mmCIF file with all atom_site columns, C-alpha atoms (C1' of nucleotides) in Angstrom:
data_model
loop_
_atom_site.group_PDB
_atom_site.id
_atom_site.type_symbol
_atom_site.label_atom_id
_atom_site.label_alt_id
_atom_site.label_comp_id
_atom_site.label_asym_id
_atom_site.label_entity_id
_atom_site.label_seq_id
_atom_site.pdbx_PDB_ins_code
_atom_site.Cartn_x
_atom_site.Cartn_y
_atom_site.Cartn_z
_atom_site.occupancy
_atom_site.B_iso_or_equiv
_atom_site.pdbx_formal_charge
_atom_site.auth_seq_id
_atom_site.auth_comp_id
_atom_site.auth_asym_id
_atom_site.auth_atom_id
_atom_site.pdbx_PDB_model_num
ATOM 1   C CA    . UNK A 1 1   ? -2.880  -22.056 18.047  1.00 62.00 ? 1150 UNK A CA    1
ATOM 2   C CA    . UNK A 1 2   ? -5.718  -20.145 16.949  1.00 73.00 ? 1151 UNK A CA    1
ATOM 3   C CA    . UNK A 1 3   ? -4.811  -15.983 16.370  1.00 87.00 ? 1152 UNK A CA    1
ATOM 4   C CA    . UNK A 1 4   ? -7.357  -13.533 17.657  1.00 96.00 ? 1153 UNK A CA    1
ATOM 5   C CA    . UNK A 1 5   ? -8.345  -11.038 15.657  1.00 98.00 ? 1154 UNK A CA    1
ATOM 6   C CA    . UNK A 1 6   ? -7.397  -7.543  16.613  1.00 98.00 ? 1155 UNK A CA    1
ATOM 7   C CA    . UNK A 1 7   ? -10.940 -5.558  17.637  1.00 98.00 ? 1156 UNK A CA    1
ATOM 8   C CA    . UNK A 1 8   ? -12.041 -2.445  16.188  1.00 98.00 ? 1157 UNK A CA    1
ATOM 9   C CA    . UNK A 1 9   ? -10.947 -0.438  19.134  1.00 98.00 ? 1158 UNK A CA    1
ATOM 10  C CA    . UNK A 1 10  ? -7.523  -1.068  18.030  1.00 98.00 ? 1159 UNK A CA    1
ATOM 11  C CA    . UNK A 1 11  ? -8.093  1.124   14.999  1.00 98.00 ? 1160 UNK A CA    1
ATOM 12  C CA    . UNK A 1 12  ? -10.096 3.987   16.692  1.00 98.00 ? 1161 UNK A CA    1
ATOM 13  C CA    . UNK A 1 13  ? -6.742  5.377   17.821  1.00 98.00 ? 1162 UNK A CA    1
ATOM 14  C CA    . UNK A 1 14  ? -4.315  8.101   16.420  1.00 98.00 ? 1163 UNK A CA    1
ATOM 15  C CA    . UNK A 1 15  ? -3.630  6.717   12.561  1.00 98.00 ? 1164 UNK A CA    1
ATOM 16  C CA    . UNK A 1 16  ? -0.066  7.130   13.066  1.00 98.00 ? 1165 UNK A CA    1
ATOM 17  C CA    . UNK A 1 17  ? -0.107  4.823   16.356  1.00 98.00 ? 1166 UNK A CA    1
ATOM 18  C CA    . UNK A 1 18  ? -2.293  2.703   14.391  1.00 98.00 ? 1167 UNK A CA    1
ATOM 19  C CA    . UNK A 1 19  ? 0.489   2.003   11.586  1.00 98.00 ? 1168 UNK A CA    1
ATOM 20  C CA    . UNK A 1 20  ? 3.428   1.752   14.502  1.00 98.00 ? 1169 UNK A CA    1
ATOM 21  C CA    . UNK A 1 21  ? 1.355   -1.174  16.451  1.00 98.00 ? 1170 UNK A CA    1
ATOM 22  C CA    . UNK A 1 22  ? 0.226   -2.747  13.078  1.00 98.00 ? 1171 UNK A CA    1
ATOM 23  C CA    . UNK A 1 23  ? 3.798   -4.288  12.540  1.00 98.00 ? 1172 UNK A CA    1
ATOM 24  C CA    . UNK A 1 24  ? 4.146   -7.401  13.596  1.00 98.00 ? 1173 UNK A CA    1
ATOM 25  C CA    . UNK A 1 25  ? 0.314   -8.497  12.860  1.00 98.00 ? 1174 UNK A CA    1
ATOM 26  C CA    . UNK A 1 26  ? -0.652  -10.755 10.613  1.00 98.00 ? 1175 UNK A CA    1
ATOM 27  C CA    . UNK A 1 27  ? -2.943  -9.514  7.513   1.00 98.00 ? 1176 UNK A CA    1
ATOM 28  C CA    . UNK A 1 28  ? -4.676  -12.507 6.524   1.00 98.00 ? 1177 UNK A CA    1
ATOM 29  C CA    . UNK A 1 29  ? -6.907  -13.958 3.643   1.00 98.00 ? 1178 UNK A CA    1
ATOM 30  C CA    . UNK A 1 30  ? -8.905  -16.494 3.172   1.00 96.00 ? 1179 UNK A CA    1
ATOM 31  C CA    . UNK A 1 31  ? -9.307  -17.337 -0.906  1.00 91.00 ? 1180 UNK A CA    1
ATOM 32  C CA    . UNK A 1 32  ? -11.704 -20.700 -0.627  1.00 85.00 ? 1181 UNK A CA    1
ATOM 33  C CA    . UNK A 1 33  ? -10.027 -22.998 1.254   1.00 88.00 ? 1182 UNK A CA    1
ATOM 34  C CA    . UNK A 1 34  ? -6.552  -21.656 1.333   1.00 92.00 ? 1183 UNK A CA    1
ATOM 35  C CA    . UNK A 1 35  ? -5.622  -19.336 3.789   1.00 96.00 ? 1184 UNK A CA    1
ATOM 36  C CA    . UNK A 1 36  ? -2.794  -16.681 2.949   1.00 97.00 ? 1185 UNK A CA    1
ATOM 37  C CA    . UNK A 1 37  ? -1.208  -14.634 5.781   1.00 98.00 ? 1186 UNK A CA    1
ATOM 38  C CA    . UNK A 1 38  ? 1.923   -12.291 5.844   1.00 98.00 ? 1187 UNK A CA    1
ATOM 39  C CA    . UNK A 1 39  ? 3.403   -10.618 8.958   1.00 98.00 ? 1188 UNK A CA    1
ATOM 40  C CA    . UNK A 1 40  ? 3.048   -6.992  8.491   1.00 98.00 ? 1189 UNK A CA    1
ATOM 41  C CA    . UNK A 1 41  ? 6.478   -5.020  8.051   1.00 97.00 ? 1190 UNK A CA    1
ATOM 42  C CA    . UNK A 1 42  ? 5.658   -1.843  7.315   1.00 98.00 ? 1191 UNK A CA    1
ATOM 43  C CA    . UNK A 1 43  ? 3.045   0.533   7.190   1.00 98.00 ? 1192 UNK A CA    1
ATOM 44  C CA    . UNK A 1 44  ? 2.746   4.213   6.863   1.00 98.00 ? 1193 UNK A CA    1
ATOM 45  C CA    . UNK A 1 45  ? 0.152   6.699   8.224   1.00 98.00 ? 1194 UNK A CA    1
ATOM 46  C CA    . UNK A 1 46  ? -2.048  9.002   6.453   1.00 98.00 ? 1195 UNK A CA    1
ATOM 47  C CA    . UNK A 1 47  ? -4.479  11.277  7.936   1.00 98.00 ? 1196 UNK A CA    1
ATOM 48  C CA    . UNK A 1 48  ? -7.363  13.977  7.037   1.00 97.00 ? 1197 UNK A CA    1
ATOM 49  C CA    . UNK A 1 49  ? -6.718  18.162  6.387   1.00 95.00 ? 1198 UNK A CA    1
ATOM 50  C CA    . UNK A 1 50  ? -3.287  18.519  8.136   1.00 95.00 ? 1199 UNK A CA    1
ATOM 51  C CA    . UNK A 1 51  ? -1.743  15.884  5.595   1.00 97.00 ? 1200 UNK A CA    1
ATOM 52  C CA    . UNK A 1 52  ? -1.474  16.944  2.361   1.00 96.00 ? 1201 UNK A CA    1
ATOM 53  C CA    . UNK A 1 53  ? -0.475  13.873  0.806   1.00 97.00 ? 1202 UNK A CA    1
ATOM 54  C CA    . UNK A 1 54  ? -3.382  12.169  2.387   1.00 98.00 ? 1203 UNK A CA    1
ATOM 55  C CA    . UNK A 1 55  ? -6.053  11.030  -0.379  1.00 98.00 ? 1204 UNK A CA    1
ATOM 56  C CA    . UNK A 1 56  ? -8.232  12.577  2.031   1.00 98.00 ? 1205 UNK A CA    1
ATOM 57  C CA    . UNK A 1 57  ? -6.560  15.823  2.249   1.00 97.00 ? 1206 UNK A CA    1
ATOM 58  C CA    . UNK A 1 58  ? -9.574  17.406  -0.034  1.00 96.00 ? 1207 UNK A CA    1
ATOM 59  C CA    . UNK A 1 59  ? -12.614 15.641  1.477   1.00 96.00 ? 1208 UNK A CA    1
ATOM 60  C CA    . UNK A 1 60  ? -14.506 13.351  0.960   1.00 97.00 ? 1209 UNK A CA    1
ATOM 61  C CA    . UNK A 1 61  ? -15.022 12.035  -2.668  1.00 97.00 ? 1210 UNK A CA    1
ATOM 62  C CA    . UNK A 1 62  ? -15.957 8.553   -4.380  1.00 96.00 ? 1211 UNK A CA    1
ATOM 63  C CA    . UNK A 1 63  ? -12.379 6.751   -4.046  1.00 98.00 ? 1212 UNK A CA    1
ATOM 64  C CA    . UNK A 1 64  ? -11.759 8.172   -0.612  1.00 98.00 ? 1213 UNK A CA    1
ATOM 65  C CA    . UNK A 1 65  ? -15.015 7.982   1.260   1.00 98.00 ? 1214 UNK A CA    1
ATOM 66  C CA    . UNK A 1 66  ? -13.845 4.491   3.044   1.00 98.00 ? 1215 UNK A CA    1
ATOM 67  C CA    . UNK A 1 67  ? -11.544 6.725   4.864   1.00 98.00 ? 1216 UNK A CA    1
ATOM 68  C CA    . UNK A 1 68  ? -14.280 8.572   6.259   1.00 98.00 ? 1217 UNK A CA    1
ATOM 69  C CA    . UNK A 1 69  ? -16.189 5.227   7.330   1.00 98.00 ? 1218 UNK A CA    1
ATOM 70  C CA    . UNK A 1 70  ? -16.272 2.800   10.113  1.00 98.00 ? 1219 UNK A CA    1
ATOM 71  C CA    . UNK A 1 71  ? -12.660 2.185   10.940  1.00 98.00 ? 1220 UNK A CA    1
ATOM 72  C CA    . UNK A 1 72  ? -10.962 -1.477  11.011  1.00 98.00 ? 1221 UNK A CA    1
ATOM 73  C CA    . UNK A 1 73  ? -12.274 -1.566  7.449   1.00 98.00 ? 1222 UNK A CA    1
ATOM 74  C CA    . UNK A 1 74  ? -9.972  -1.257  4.343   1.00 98.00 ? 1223 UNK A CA    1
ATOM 75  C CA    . UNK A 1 75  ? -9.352  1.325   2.080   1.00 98.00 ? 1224 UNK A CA    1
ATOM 76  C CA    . UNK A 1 76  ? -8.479  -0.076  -1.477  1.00 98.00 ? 1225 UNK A CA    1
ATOM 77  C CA    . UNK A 1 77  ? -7.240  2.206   -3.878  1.00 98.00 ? 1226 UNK A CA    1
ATOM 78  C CA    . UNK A 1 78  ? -6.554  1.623   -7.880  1.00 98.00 ? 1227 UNK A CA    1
ATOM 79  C CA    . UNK A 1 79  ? -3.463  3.611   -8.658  1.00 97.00 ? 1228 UNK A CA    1
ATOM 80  C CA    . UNK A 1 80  ? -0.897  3.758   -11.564 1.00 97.00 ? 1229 UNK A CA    1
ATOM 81  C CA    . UNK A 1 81  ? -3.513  2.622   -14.250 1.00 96.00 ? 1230 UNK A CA    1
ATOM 82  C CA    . UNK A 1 82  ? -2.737  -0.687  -12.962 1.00 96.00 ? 1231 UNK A CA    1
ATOM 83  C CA    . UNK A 1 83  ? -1.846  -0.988  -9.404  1.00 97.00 ? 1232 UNK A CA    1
ATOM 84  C CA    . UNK A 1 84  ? -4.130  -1.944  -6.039  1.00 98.00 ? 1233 UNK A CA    1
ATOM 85  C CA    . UNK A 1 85  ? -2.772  -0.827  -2.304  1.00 98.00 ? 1234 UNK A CA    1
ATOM 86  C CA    . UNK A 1 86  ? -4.641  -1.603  0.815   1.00 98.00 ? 1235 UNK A CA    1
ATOM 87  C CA    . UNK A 1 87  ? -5.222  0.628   3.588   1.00 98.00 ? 1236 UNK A CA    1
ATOM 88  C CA    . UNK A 1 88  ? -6.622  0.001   7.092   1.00 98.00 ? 1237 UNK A CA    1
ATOM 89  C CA    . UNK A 1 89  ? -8.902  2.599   8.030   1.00 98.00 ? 1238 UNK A CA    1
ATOM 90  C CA    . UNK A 1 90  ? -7.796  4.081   11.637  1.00 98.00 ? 1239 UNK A CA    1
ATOM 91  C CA    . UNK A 1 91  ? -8.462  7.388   13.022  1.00 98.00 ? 1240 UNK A CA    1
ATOM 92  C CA    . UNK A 1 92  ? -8.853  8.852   16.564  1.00 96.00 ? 1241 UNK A CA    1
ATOM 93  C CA    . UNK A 1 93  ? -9.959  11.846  18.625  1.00 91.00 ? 1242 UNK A CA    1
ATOM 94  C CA    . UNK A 1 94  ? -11.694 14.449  16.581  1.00 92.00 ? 1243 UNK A CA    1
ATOM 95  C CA    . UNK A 1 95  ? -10.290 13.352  13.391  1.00 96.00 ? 1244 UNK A CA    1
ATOM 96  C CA    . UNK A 1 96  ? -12.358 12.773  10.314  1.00 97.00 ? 1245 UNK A CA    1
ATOM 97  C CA    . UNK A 1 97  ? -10.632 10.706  8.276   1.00 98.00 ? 1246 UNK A CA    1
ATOM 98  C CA    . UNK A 1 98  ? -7.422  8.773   8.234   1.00 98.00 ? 1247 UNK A CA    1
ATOM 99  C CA    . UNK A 1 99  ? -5.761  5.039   6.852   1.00 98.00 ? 1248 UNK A CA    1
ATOM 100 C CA    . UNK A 1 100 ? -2.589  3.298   7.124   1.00 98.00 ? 1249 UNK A CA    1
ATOM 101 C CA    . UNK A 1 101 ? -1.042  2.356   4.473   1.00 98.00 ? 1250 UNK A CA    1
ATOM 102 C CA    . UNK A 1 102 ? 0.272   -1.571  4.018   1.00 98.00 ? 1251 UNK A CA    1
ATOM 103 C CA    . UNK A 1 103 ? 3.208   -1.360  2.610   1.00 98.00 ? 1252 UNK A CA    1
ATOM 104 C CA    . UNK A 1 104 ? 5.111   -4.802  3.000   1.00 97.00 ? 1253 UNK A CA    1
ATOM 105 C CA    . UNK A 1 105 ? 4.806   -7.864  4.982   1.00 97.00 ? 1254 UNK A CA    1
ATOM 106 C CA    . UNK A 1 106 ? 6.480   -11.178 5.220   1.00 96.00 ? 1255 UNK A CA    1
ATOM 107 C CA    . UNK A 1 107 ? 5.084   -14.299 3.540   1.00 96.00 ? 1256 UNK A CA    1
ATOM 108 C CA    . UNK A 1 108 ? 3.954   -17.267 6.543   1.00 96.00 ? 1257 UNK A CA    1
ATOM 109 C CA    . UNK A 1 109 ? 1.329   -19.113 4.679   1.00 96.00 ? 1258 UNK A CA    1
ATOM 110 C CA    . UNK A 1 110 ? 0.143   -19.732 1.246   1.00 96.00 ? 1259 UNK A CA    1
ATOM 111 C CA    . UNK A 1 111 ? 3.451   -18.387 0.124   1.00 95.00 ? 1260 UNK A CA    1
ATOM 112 C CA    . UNK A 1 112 ? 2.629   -21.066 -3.198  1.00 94.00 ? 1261 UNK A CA    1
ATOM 113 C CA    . UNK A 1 113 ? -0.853  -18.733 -4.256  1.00 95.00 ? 1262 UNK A CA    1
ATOM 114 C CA    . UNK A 1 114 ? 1.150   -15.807 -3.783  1.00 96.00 ? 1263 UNK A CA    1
ATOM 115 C CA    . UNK A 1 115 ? 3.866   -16.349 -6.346  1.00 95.00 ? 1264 UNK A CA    1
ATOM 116 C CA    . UNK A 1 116 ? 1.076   -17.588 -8.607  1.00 94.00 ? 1265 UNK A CA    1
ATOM 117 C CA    . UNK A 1 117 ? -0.782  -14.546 -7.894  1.00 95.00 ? 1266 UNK A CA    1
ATOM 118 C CA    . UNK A 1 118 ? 1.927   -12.461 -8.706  1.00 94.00 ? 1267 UNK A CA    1
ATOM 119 C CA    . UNK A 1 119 ? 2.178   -14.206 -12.025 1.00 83.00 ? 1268 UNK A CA    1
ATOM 120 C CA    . UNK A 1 120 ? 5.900   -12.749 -11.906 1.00 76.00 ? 1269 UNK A CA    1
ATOM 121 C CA    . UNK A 1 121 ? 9.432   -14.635 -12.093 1.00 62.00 ? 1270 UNK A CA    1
ATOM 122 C CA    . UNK A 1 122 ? 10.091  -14.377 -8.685  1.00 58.00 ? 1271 UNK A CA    1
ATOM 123 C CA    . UNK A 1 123 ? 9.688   -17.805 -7.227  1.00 55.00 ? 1272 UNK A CA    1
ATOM 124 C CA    . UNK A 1 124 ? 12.988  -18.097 -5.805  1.00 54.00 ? 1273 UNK A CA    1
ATOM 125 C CA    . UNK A 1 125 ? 12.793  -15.260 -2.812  1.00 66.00 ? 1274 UNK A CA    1
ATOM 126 C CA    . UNK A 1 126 ? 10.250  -15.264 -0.668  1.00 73.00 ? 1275 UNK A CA    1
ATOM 127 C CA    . UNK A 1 127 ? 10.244  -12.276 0.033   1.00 73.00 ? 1276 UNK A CA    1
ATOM 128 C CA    . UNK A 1 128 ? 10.401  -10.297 -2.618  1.00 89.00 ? 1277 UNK A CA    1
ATOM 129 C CA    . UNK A 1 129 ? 6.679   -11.257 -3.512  1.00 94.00 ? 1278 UNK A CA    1
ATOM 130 C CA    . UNK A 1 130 ? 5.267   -9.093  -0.800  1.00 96.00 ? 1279 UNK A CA    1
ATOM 131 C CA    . UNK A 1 131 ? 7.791   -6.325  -0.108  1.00 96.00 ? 1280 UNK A CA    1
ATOM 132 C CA    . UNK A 1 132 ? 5.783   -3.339  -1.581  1.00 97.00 ? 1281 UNK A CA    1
ATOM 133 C CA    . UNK A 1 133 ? 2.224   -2.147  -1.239  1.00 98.00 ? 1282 UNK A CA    1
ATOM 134 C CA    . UNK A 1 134 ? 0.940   -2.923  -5.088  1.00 98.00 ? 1283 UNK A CA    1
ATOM 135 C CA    . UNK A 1 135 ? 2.925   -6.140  -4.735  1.00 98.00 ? 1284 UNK A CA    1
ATOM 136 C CA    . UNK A 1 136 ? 1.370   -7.069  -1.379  1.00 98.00 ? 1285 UNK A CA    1
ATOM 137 C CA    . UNK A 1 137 ? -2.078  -6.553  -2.536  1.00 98.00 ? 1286 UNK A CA    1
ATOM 138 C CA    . UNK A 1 138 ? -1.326  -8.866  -5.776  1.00 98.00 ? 1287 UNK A CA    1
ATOM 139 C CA    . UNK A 1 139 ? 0.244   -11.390 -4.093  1.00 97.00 ? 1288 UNK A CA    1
ATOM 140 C CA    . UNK A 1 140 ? -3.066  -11.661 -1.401  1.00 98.00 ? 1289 UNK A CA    1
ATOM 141 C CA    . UNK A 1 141 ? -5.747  -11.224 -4.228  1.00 97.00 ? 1290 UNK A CA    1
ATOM 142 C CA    . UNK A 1 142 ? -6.734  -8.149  -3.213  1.00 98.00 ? 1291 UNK A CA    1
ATOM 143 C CA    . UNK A 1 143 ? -8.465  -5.746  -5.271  1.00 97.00 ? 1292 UNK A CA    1
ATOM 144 C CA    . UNK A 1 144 ? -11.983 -3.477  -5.275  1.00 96.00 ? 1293 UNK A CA    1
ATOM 145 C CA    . UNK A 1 145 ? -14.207 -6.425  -4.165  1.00 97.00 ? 1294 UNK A CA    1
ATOM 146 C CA    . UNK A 1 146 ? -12.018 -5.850  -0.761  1.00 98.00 ? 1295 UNK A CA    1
ATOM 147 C CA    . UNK A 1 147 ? -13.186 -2.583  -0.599  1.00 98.00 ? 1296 UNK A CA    1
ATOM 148 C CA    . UNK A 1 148 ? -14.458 -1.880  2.629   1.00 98.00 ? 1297 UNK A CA    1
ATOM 149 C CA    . UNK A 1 149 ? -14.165 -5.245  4.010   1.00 98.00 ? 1298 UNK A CA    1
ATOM 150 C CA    . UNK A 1 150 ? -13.961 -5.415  7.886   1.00 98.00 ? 1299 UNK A CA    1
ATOM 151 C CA    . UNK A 1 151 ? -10.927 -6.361  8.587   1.00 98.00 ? 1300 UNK A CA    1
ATOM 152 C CA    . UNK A 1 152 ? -11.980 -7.495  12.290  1.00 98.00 ? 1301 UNK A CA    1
ATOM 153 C CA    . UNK A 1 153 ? -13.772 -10.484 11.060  1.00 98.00 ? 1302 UNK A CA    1
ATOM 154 C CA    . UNK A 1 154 ? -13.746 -13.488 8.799   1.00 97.00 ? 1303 UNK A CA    1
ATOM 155 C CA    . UNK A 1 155 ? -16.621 -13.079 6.963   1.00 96.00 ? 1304 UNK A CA    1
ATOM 156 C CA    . UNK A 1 156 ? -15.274 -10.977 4.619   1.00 97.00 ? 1305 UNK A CA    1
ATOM 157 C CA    . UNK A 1 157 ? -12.070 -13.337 3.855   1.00 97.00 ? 1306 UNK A CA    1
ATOM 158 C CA    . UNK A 1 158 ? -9.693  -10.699 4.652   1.00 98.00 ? 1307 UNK A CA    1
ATOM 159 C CA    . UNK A 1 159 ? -8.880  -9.674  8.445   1.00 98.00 ? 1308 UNK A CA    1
ATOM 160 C CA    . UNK A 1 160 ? -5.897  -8.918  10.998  1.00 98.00 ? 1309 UNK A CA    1
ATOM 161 C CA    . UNK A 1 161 ? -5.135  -11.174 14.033  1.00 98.00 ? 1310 UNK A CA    1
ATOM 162 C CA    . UNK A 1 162 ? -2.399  -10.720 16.562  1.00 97.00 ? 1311 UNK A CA    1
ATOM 163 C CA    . UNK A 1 163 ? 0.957   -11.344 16.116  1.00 96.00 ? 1312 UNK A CA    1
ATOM 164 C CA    . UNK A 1 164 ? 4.331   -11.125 18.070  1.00 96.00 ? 1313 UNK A CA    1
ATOM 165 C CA    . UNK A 1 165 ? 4.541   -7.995  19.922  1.00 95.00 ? 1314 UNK A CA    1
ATOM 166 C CA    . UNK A 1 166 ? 7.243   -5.474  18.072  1.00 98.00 ? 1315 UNK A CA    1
ATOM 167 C CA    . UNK A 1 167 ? 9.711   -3.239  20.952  1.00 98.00 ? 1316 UNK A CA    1
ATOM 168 C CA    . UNK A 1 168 ? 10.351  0.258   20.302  1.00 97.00 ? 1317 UNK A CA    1
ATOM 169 C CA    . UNK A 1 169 ? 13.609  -0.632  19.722  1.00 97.00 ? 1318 UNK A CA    1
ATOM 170 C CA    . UNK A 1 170 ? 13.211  -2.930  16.787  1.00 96.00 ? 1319 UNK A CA    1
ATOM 171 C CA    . UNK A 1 171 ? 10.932  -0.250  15.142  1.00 97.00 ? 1320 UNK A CA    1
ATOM 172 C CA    . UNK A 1 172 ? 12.818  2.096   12.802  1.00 96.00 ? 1321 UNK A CA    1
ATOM 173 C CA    . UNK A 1 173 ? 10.499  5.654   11.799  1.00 96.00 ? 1322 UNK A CA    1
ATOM 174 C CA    . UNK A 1 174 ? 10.862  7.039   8.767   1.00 95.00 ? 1323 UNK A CA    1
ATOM 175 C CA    . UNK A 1 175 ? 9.405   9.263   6.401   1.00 95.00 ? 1324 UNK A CA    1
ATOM 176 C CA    . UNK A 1 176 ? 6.750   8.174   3.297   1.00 96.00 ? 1325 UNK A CA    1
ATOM 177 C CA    . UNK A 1 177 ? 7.553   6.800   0.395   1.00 95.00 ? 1326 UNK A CA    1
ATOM 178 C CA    . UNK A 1 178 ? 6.624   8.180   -2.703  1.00 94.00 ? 1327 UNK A CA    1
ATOM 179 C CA    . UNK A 1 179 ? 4.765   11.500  -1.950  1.00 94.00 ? 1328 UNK A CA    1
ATOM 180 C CA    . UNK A 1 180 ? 5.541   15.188  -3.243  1.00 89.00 ? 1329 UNK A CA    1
ATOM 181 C CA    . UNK A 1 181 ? 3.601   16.639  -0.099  1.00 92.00 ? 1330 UNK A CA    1
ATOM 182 C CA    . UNK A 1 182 ? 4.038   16.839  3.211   1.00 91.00 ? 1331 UNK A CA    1
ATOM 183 C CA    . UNK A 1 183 ? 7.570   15.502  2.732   1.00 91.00 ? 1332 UNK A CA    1
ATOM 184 C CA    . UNK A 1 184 ? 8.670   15.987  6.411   1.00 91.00 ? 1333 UNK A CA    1
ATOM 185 C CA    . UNK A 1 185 ? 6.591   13.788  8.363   1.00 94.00 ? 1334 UNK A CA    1
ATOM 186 C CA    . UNK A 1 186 ? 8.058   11.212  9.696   1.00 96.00 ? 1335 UNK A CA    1
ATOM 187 C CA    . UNK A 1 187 ? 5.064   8.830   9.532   1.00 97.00 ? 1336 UNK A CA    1
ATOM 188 C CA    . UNK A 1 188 ? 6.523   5.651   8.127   1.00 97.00 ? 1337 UNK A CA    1
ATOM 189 C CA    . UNK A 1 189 ? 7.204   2.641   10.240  1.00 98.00 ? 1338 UNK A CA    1
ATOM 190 C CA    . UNK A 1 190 ? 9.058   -0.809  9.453   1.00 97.00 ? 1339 UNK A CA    1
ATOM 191 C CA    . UNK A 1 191 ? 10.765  -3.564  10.972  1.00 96.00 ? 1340 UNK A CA    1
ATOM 192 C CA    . UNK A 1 192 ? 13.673  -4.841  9.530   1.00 88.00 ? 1341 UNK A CA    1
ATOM 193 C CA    . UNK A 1 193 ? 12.531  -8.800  8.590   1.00 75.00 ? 1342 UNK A CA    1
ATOM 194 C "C1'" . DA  B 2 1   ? 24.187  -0.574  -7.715  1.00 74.60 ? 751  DA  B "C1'" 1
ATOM 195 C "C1'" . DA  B 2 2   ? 21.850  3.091   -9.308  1.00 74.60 ? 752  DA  B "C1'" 1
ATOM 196 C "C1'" . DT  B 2 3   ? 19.020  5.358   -12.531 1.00 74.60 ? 753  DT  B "C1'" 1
ATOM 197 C "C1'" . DC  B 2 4   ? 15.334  5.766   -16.178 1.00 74.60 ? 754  DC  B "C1'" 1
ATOM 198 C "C1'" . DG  B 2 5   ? 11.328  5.258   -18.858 1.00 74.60 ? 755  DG  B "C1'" 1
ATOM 199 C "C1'" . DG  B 2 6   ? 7.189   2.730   -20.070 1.00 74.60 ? 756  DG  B "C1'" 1
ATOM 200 C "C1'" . DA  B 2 7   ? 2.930   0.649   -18.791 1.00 74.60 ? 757  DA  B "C1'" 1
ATOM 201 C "C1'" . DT  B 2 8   ? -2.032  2.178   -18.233 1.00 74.60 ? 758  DT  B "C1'" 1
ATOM 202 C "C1'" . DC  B 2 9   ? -6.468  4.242   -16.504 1.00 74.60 ? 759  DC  B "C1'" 1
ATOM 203 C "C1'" . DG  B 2 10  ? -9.395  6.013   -12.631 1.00 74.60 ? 760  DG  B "C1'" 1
ATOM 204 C "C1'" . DT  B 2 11  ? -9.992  10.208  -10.322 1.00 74.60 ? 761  DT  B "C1'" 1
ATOM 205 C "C1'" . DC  B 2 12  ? -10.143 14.932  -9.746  1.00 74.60 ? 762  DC  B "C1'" 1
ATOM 206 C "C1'" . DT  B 2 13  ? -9.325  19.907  -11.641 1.00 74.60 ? 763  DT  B "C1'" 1
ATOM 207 C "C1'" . DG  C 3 1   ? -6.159  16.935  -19.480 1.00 74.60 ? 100  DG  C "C1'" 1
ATOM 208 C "C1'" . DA  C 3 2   ? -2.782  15.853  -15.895 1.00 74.60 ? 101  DA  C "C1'" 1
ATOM 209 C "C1'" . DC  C 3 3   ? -1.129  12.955  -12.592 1.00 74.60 ? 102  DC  C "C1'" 1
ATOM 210 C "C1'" . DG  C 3 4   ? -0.408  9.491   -9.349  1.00 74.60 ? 103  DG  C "C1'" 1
ATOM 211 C "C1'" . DA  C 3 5   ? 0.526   6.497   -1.510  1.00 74.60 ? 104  DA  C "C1'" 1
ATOM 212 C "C1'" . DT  C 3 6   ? 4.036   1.688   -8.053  1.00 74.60 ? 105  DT  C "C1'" 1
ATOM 213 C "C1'" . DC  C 3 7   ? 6.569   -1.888  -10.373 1.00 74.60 ? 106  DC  C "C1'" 1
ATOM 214 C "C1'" . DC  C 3 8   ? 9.612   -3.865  -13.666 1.00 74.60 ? 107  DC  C "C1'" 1
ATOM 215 C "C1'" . DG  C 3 9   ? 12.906  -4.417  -17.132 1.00 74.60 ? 108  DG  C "C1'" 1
ATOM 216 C "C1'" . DA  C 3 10  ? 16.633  -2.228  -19.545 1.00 74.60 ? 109  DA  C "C1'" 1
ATOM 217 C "C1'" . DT  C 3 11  ? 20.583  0.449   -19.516 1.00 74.60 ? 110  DT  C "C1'" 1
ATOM 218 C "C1'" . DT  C 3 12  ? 24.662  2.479   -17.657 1.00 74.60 ? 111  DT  C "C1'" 1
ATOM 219 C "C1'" . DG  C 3 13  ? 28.630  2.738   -14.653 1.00 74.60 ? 112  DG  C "C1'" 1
#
DNA sequence: AATCGGATCGTCT
DNA sequence: GACGATCCGATTG
């Protein structure tokens, strides 16, 4: 069965409806000829002047400018002097900038070169290898040569293709993890796997 | 099970 | 010069 890749309109929509309709889809990587894909679990929204805890929040600088660009293309940020997290780039009407956040996603394939990616003890559960953003990103190789690749191709040997659709009900909303700012939003969304 | 501190450095003030 | 959109191992209860 081949997966279709979601298309760029997908991602030229409200960021926070961008991270709800993201669960379920498969982030996918293609590391020579292996091919590593996880199920998306959650993801959280982060948007342009009205979010404070957005990296964008302040404009446009050297780190952030990815959320400014073409969306369907990821943001990768370096954080924690030695942690990567990978962002979608998604924004819609008027706004200027905006990303969604990958936070966790189930291991489907390749889950062998994502324990040895993580380099960590945890060979045992599956899951655990992918059930944070910094972990995710590890786990799928990801790091700033990903930087703005377009995630609605292959060419760039990491993309998004469809997955099983996700009801409302399923869908729990929450607010974001680890951020002093904007506290209150509510822009965190996850399916229990 | 819950909490705490250390690791470690790019980015922005 | 301070501080992270984090993780992990150790410690405590």
């Amino acid at each position: 069965m081949t997966l279709r890749l979601i298309n760029r309109g997908f991602y030229a929509r409200d960021t926070a409806a961008v991270a709800r309709d993201l669960l379920g889809k498969r982030l996918v990587r293609r590391i020579g000829g292996t091919e590593v894909a996880a199920m998306i679990t959650e993801a959280e929204a982060y948007k342009h002047r009205e979010d404070p805890a957005s990296h964008a929040h302040n404009g446009m600088t050297e780190r952030n400018r990815a959320m400014f660009g073409e969306v369907g293309r990821a943001y990768v940020y370096f954080t924690y002097g030695m942690h990567y997290c990978v962002n979608a780039v998604a924004r819609g009407g008027r706004s200027e900038a905006g990303a969604v956040l990958i936070r966790a996603a189930r291991p489907l394939s390749g889950k062998d070169v994502m324990i040895k990616n993580r380099g960590t003890g945890d060979a045992g559960d599956a899951r655990g290898i992918s059930d944070g953003p910094a972990k995710l990103a590890q786990a799928m190789g990801i790091g700033r040569r990903q930087y703005g690749a377009d995630l609605t191709r292959r060419a760039d040997g990491l993309f998004v293709t469809e997955g099983p659709g996700i009801p409302d009900a399923v869908v729990h909303t929450s607010t974001r993890v680890g951020i002093s700012k904007a506290v209150g939003k509510r822009w965190n969304f996850s399916i229990r796997v």
